JSON list of C-alpha atoms in Angstrom, two decimals:
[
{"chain": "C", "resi": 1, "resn": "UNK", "atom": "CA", "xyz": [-241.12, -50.20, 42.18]},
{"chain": "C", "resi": 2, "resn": "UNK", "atom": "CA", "xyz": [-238.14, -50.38, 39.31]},
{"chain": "C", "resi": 3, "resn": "UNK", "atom": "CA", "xyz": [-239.09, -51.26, 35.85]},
{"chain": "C", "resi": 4, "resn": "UNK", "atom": "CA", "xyz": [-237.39, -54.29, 34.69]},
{"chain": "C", "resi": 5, "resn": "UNK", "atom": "CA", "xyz": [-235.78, -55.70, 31.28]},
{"chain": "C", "resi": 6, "resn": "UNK", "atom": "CA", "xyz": [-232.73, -57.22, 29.60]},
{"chain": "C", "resi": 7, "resn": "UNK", "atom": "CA", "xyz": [-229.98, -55.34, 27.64]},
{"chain": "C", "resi": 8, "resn": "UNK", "atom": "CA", "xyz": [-230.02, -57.68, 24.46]},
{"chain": "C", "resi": 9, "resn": "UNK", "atom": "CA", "xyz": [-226.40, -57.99, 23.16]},
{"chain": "C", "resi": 10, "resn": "UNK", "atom": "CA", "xyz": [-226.70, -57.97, 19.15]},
{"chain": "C", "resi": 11, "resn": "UNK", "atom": "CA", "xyz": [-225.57, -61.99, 19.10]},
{"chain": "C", "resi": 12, "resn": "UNK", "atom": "CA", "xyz": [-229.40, -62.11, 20.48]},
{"chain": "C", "resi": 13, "resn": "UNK", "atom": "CA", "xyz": [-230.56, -61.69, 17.14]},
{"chain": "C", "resi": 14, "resn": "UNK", "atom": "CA", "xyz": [-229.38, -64.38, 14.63]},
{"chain": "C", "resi": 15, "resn": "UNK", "atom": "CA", "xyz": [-227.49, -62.91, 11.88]},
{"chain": "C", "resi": 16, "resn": "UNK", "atom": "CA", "xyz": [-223.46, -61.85, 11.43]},
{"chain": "C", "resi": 17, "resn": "UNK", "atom": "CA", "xyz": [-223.07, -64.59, 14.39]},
{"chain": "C", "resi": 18, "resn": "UNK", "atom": "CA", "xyz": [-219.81, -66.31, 13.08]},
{"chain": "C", "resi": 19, "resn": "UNK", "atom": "CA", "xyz": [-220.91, -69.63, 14.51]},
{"chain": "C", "resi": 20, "resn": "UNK", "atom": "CA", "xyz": [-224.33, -71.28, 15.97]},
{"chain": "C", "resi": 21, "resn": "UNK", "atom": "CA", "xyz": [-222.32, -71.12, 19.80]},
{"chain": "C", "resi": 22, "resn": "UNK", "atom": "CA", "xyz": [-222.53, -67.01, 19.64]},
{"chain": "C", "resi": 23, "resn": "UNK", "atom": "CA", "xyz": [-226.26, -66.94, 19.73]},
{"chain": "C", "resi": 24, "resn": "UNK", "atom": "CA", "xyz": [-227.12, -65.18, 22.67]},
{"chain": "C", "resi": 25, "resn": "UNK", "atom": "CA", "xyz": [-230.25, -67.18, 23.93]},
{"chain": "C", "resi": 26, "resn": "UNK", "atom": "CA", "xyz": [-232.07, -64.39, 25.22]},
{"chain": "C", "resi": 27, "resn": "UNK", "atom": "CA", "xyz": [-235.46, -64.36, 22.47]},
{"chain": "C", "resi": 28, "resn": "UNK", "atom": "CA", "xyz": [-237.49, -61.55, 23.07]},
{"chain": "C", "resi": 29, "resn": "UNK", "atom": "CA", "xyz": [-240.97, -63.05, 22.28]},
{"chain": "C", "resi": 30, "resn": "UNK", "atom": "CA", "xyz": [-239.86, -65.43, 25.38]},
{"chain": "C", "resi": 31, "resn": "UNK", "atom": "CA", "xyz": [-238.40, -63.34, 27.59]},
{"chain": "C", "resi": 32, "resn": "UNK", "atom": "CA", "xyz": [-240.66, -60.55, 26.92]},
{"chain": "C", "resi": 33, "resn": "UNK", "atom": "CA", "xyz": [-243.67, -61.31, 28.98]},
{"chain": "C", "resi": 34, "resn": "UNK", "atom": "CA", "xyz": [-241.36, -61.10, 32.49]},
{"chain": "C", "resi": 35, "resn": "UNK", "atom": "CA", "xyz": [-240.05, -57.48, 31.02]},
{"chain": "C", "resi": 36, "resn": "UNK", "atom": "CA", "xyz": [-241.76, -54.05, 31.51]},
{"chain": "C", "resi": 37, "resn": "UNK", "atom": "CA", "xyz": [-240.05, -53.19, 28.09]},
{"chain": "C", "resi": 38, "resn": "UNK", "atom": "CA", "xyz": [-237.51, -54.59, 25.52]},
{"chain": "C", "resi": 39, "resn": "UNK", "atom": "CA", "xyz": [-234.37, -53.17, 24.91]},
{"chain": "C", "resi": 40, "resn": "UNK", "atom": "CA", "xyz": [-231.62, -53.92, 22.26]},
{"chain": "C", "resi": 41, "resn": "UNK", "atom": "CA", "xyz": [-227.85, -52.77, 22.03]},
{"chain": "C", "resi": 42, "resn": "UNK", "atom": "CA", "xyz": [-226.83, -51.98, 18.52]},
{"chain": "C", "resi": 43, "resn": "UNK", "atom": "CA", "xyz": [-223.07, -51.36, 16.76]},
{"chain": "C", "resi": 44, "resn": "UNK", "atom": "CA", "xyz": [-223.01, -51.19, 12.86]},
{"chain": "C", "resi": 45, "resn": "UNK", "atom": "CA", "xyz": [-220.74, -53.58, 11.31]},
{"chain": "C", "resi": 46, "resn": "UNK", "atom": "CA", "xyz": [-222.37, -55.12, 8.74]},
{"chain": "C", "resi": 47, "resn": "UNK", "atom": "CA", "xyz": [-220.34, -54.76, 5.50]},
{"chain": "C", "resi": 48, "resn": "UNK", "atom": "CA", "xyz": [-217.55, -52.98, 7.41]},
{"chain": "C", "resi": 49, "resn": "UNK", "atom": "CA", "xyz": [-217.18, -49.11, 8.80]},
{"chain": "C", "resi": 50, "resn": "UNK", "atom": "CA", "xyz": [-220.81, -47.09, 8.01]},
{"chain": "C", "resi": 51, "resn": "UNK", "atom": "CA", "xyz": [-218.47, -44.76, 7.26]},
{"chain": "C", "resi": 52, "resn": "UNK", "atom": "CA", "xyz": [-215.97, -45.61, 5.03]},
{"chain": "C", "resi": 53, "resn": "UNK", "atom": "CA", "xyz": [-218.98, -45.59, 1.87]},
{"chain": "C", "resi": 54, "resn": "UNK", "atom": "CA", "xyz": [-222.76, -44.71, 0.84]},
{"chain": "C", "resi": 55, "resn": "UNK", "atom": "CA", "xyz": [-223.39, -48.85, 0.70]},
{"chain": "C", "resi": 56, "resn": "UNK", "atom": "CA", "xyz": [-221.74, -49.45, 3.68]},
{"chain": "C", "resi": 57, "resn": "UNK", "atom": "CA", "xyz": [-223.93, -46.55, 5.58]},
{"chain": "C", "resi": 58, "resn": "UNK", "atom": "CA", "xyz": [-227.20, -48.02, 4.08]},
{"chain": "C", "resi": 59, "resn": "UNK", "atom": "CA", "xyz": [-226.35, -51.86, 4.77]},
{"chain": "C", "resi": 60, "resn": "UNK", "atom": "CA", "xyz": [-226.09, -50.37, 8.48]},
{"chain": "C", "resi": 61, "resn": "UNK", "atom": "CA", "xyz": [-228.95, -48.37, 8.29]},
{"chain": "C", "resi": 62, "resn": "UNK", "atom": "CA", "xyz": [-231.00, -51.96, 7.19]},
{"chain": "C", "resi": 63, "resn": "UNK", "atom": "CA", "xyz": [-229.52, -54.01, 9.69]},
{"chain": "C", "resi": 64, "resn": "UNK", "atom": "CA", "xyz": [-230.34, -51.78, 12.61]},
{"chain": "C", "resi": 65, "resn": "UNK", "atom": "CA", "xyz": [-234.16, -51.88, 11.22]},
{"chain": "C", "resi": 66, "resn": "UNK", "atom": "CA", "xyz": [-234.37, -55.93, 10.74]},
{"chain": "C", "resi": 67, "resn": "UNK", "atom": "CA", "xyz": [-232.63, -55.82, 14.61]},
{"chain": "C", "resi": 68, "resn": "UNK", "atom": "CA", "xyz": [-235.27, -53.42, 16.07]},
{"chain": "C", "resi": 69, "resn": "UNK", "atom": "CA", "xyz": [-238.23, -54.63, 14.49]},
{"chain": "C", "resi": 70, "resn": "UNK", "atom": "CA", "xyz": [-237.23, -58.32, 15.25]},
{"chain": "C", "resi": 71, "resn": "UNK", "atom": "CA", "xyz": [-236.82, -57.75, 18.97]},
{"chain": "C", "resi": 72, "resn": "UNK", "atom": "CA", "xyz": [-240.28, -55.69, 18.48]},
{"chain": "C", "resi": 73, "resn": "UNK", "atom": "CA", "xyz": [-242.24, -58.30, 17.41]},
{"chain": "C", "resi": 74, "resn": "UNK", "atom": "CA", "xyz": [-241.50, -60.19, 20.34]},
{"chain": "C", "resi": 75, "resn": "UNK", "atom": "CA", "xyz": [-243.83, -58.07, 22.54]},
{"chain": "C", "resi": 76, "resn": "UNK", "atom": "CA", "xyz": [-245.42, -55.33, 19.90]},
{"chain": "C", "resi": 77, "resn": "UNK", "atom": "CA", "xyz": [-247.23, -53.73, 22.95]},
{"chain": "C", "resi": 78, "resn": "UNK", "atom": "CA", "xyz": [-244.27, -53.01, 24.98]},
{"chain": "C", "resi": 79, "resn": "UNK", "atom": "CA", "xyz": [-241.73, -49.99, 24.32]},
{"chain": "C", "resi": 80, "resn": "UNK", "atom": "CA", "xyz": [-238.21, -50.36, 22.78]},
{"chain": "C", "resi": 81, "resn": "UNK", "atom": "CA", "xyz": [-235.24, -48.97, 24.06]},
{"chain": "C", "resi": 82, "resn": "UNK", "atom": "CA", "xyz": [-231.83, -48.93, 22.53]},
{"chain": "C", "resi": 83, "resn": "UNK", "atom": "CA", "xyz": [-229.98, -49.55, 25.98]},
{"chain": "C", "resi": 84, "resn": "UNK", "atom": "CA", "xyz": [-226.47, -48.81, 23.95]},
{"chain": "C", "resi": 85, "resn": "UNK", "atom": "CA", "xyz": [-225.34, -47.71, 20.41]},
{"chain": "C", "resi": 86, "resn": "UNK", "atom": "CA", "xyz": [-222.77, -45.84, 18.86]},
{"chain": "C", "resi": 87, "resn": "UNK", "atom": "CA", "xyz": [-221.18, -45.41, 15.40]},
{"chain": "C", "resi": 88, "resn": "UNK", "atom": "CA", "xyz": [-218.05, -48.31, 15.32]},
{"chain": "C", "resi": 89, "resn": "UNK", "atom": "CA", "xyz": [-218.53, -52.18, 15.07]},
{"chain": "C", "resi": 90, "resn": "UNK", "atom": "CA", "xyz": [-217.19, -53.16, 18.76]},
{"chain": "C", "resi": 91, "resn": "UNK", "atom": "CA", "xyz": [-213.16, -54.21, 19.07]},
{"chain": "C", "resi": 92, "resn": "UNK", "atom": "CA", "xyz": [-210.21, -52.58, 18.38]},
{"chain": "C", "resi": 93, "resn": "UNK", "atom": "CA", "xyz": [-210.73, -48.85, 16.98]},
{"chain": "C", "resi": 94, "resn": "UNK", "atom": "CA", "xyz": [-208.37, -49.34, 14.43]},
{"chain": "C", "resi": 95, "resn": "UNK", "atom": "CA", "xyz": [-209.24, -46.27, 11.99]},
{"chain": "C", "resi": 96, "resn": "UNK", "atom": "CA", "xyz": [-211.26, -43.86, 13.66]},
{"chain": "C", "resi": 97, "resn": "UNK", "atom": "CA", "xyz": [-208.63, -41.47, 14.10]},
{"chain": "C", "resi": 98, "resn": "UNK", "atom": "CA", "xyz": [-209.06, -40.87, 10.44]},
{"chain": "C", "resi": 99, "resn": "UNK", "atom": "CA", "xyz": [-212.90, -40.20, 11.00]},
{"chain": "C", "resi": 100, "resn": "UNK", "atom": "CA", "xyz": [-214.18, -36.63, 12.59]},
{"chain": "C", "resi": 101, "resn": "UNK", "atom": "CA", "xyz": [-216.92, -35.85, 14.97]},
{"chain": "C", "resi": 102, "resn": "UNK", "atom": "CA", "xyz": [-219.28, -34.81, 12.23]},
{"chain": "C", "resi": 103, "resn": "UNK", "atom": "CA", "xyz": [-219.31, -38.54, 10.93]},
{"chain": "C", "resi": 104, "resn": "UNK", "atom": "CA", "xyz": [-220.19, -39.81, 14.27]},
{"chain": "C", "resi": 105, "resn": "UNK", "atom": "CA", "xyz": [-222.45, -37.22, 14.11]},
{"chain": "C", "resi": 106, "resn": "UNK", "atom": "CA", "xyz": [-224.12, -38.43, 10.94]},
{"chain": "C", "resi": 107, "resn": "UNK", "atom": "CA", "xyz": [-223.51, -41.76, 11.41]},
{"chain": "C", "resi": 108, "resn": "UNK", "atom": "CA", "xyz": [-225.64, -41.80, 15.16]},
{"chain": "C", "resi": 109, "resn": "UNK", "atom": "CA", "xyz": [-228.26, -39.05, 14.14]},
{"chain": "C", "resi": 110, "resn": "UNK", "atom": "CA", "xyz": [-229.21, -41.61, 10.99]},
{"chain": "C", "resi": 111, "resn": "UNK", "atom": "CA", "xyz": [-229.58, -44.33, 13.26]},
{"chain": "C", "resi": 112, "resn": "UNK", "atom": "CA", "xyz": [-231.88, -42.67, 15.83]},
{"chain": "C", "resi": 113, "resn": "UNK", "atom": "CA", "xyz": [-234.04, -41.65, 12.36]},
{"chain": "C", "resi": 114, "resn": "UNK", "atom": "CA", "xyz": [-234.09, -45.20, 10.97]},
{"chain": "C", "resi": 115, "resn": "UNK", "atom": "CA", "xyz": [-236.08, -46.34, 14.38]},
{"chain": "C", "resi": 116, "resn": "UNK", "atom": "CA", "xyz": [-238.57, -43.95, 13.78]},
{"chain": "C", "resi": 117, "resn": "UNK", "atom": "CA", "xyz": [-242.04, -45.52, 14.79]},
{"chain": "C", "resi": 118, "resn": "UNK", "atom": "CA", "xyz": [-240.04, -48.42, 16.19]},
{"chain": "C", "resi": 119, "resn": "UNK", "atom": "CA", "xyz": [-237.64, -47.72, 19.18]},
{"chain": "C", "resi": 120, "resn": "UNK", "atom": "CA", "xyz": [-238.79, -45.01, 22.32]},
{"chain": "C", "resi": 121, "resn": "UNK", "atom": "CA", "xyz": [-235.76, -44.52, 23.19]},
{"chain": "C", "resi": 122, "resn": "UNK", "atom": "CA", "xyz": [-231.86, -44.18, 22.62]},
{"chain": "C", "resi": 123, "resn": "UNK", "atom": "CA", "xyz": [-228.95, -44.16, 25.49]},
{"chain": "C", "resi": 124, "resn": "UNK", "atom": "CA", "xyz": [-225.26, -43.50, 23.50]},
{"chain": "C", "resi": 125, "resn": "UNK", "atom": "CA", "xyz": [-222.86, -44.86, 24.71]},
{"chain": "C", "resi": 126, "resn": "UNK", "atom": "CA", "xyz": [-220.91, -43.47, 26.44]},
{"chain": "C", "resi": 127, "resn": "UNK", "atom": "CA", "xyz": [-221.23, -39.70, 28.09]},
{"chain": "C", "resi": 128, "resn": "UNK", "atom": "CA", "xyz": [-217.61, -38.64, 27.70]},
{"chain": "C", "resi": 129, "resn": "UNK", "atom": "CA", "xyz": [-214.70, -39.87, 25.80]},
{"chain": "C", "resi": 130, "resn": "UNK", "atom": "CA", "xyz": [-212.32, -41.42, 27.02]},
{"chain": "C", "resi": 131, "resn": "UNK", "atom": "CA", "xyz": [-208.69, -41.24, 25.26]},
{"chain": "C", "resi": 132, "resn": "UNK", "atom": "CA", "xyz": [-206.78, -43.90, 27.86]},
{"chain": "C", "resi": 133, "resn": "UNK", "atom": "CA", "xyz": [-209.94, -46.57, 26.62]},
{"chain": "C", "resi": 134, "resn": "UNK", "atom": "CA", "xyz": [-208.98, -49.38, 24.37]},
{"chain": "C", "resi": 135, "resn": "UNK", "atom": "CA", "xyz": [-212.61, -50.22, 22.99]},
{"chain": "C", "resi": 136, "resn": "UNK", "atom": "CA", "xyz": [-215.25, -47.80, 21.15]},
{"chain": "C", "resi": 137, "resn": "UNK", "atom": "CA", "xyz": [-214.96, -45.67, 24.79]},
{"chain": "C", "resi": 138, "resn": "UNK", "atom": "CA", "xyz": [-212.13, -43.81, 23.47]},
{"chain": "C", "resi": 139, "resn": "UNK", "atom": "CA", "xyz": [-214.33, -41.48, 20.91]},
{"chain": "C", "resi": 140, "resn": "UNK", "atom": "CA", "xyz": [-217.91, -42.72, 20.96]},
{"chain": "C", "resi": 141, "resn": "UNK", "atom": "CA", "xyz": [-219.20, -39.54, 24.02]},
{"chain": "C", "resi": 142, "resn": "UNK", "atom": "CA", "xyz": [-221.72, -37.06, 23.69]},
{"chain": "C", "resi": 143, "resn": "UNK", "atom": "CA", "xyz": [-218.91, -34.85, 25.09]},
{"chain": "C", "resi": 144, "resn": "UNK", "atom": "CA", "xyz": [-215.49, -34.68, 24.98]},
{"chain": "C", "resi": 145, "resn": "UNK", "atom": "CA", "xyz": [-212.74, -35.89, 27.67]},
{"chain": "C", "resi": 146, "resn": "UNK", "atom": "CA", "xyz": [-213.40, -32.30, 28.91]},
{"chain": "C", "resi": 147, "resn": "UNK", "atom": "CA", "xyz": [-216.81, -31.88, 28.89]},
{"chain": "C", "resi": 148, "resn": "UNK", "atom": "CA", "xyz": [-216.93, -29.54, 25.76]},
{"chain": "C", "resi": 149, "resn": "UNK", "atom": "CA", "xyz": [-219.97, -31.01, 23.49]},
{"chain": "C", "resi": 150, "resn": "UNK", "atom": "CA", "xyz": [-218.99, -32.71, 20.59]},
{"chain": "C", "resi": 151, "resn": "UNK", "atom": "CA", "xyz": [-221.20, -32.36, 16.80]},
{"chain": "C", "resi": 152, "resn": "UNK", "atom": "CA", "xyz": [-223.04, -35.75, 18.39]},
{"chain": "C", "resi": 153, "resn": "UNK", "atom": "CA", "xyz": [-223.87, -34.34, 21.35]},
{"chain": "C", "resi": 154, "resn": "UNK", "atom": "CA", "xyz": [-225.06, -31.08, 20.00]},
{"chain": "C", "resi": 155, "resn": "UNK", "atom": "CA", "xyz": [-227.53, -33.07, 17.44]},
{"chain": "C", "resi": 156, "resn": "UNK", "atom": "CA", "xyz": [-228.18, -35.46, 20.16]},
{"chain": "C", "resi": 157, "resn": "UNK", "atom": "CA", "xyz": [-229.60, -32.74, 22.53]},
{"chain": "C", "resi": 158, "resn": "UNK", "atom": "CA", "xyz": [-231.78, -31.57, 19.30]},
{"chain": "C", "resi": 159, "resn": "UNK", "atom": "CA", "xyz": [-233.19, -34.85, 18.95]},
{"chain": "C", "resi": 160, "resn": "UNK", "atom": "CA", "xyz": [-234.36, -34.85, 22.30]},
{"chain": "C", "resi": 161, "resn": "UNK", "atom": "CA", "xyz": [-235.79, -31.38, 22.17]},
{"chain": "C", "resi": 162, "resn": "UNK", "atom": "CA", "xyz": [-237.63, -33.03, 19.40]},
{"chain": "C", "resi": 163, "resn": "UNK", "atom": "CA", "xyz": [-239.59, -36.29, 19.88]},
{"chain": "C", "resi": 164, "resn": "UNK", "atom": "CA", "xyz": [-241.78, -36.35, 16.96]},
{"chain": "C", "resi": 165, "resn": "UNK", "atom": "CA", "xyz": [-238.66, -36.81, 14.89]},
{"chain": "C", "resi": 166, "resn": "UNK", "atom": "CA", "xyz": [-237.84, -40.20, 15.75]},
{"chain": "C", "resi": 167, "resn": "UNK", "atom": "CA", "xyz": [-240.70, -41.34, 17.89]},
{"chain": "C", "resi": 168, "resn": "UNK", "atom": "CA", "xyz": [-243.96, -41.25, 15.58]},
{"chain": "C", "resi": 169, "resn": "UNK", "atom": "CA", "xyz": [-245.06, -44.25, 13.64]},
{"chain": "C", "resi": 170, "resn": "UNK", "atom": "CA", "xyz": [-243.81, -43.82, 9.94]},
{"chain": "C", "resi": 171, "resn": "UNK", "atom": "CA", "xyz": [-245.75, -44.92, 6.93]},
{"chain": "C", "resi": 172, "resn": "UNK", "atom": "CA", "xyz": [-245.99, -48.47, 6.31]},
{"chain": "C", "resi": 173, "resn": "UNK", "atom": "CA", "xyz": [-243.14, -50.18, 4.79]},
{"chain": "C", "resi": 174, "resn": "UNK", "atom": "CA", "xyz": [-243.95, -51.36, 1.48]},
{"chain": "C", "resi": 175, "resn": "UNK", "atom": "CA", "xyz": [-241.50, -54.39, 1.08]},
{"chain": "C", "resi": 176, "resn": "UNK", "atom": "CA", "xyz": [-241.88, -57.04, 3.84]},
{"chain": "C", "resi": 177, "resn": "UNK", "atom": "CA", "xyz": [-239.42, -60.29, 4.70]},
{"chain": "C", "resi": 178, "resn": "UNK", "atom": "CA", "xyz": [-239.84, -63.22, 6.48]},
{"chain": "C", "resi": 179, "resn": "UNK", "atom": "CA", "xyz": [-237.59, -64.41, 9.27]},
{"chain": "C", "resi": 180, "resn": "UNK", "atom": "CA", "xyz": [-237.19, -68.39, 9.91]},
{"chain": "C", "resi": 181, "resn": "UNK", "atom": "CA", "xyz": [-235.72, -67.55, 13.70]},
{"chain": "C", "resi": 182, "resn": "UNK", "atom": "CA", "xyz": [-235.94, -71.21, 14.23]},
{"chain": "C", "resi": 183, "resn": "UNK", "atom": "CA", "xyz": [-233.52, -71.91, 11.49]},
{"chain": "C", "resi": 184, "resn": "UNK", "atom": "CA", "xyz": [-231.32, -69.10, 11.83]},
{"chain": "C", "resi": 185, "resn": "UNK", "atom": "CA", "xyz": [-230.68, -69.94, 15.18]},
{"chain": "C", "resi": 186, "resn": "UNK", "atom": "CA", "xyz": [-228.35, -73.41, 14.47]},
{"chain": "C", "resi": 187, "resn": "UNK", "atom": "CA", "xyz": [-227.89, -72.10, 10.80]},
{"chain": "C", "resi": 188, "resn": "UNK", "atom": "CA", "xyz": [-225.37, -68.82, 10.82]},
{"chain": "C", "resi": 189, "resn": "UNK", "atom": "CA", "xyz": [-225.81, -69.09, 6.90]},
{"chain": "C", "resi": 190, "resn": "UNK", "atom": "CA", "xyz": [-229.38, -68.99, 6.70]},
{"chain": "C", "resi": 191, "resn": "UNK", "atom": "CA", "xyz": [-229.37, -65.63, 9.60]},
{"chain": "C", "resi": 192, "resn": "UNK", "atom": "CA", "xyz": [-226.90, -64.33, 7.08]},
{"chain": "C", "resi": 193, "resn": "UNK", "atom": "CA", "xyz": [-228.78, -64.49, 4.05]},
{"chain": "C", "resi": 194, "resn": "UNK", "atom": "CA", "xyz": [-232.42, -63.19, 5.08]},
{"chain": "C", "resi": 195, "resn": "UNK", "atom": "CA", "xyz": [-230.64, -60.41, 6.49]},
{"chain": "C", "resi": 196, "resn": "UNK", "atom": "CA", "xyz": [-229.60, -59.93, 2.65]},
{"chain": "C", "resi": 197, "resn": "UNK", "atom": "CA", "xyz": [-232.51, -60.58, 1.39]},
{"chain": "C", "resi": 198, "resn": "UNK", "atom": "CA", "xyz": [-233.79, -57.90, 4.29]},
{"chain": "C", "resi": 199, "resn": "UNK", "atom": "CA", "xyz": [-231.34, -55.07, 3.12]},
{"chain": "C", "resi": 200, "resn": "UNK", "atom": "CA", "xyz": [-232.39, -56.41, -0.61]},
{"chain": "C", "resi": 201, "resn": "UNK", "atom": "CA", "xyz": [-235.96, -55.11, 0.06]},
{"chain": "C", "resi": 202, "resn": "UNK", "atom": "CA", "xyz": [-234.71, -52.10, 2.29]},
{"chain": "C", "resi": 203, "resn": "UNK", "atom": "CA", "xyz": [-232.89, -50.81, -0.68]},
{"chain": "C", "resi": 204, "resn": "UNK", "atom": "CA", "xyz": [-236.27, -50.73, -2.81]},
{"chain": "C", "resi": 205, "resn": "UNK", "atom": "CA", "xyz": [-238.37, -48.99, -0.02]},
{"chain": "C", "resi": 206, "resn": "UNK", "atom": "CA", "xyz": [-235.89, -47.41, 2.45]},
{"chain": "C", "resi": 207, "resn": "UNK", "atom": "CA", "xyz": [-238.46, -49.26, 4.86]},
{"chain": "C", "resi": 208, "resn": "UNK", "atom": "CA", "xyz": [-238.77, -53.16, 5.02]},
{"chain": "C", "resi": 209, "resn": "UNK", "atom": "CA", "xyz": [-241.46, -54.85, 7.52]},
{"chain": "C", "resi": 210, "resn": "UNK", "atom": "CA", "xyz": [-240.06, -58.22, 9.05]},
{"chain": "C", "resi": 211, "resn": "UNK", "atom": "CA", "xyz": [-242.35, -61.29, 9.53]},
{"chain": "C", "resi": 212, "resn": "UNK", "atom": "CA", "xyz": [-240.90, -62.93, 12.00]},
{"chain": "C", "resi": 213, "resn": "UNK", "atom": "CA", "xyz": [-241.73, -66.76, 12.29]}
]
């Protein structure tokens, strides 16, 4: 009676992996057929801080689009839910203190709009903020540490008044990349440079397909 799936941590897909022993060996097209639907956590820290510049934001923007249409593929007929995002990298919060609650706001409501046609669904993480947190916890909530809605939470709550923003299928992409998972999995290199050549073809449409092989 409970619908079942896995949380994939981002080291499930092949790319900005460090080494071949962070791969995550959970694949979807594998472990989708004992699922009910997929679902995909996502931080943006490709190139650095989305925030901190326009190429940054849009090298982000790509990588969460080659992430959720390569855990997609993997079982086209079942939904997509992005079990946990927000707007830093993961560690430390180093800078953020120099970043406001609009540019989470921007930041998160761009990422939810970059899924369009591909993800049904988006849980931030977390509800609240949480000052005495040493990780992303600290200023990532919906809300503040009192409850008082933050910019996020506010464009948040319009999103899900509004469906059709971020859930209808969007025109077809024009560019299209193929992924060699096979290779990218013992390669770190190779996962490193199709997701180039990805964001290479996402700068030319602002839409790439991914052919995953």
């Amino acid at each position: 009676n409970h619908l079942i799936t896995v949380g994939l941590i981002q080291w499930a897909i092949p790319v900005l992996r460090g080494r071949p022993s962070h791969y995550a060996a959970f694949r979807p097209s594998r472990i989708a057929p004992m699922l009910d639907f997929l679902s995909v956590h996502f931080y943006p820290f490709y190139g650095g801080d989305p925030i901190a510049s326009a190429e940054n934001f849009d090298k982000n923007r790509a990588y969460l689009e080659l992430v959720l249409r390569y855990v997609k593929a993997g079982a086209p007929e079942k939904p997509l839910v992005v079990g946990e995002f927000g707007w830093h990298g993961g560690g430390k919060p180093d800078h953020q203190e120099e970043r406001s609650p609009e540019d989470q706001a921007r930041w998160c409501r761009a990422a939810v709009l970059q899924g369009k046609g591909i993800a049904s669904g988006w849980l931030n993480w977390a509800y609240a903020d949480t000052p005495s947190s040493r990780d992303i916890t600290k200023f990532s909530g919906l809300v503040t540490e009192h409850g008082k809605p933050k910019a996020w939470g506010l464009s948040f709550r319009e999103l899900a008044k509004k469906p059709t923003l971020w859930i209808e299928a969007p025109m077809k992409p024009g560019a299209k990349a193929a992924f060699d998972v096979d290779q990218a999995i013992v390669s770190p290199e190779a996962g490193d440079a199709m997701l180039r050549r990805y964001y290479d073809a996402w700068k030319t449409e602002k839409r790439c397909g991914l052919d995953v092989r």
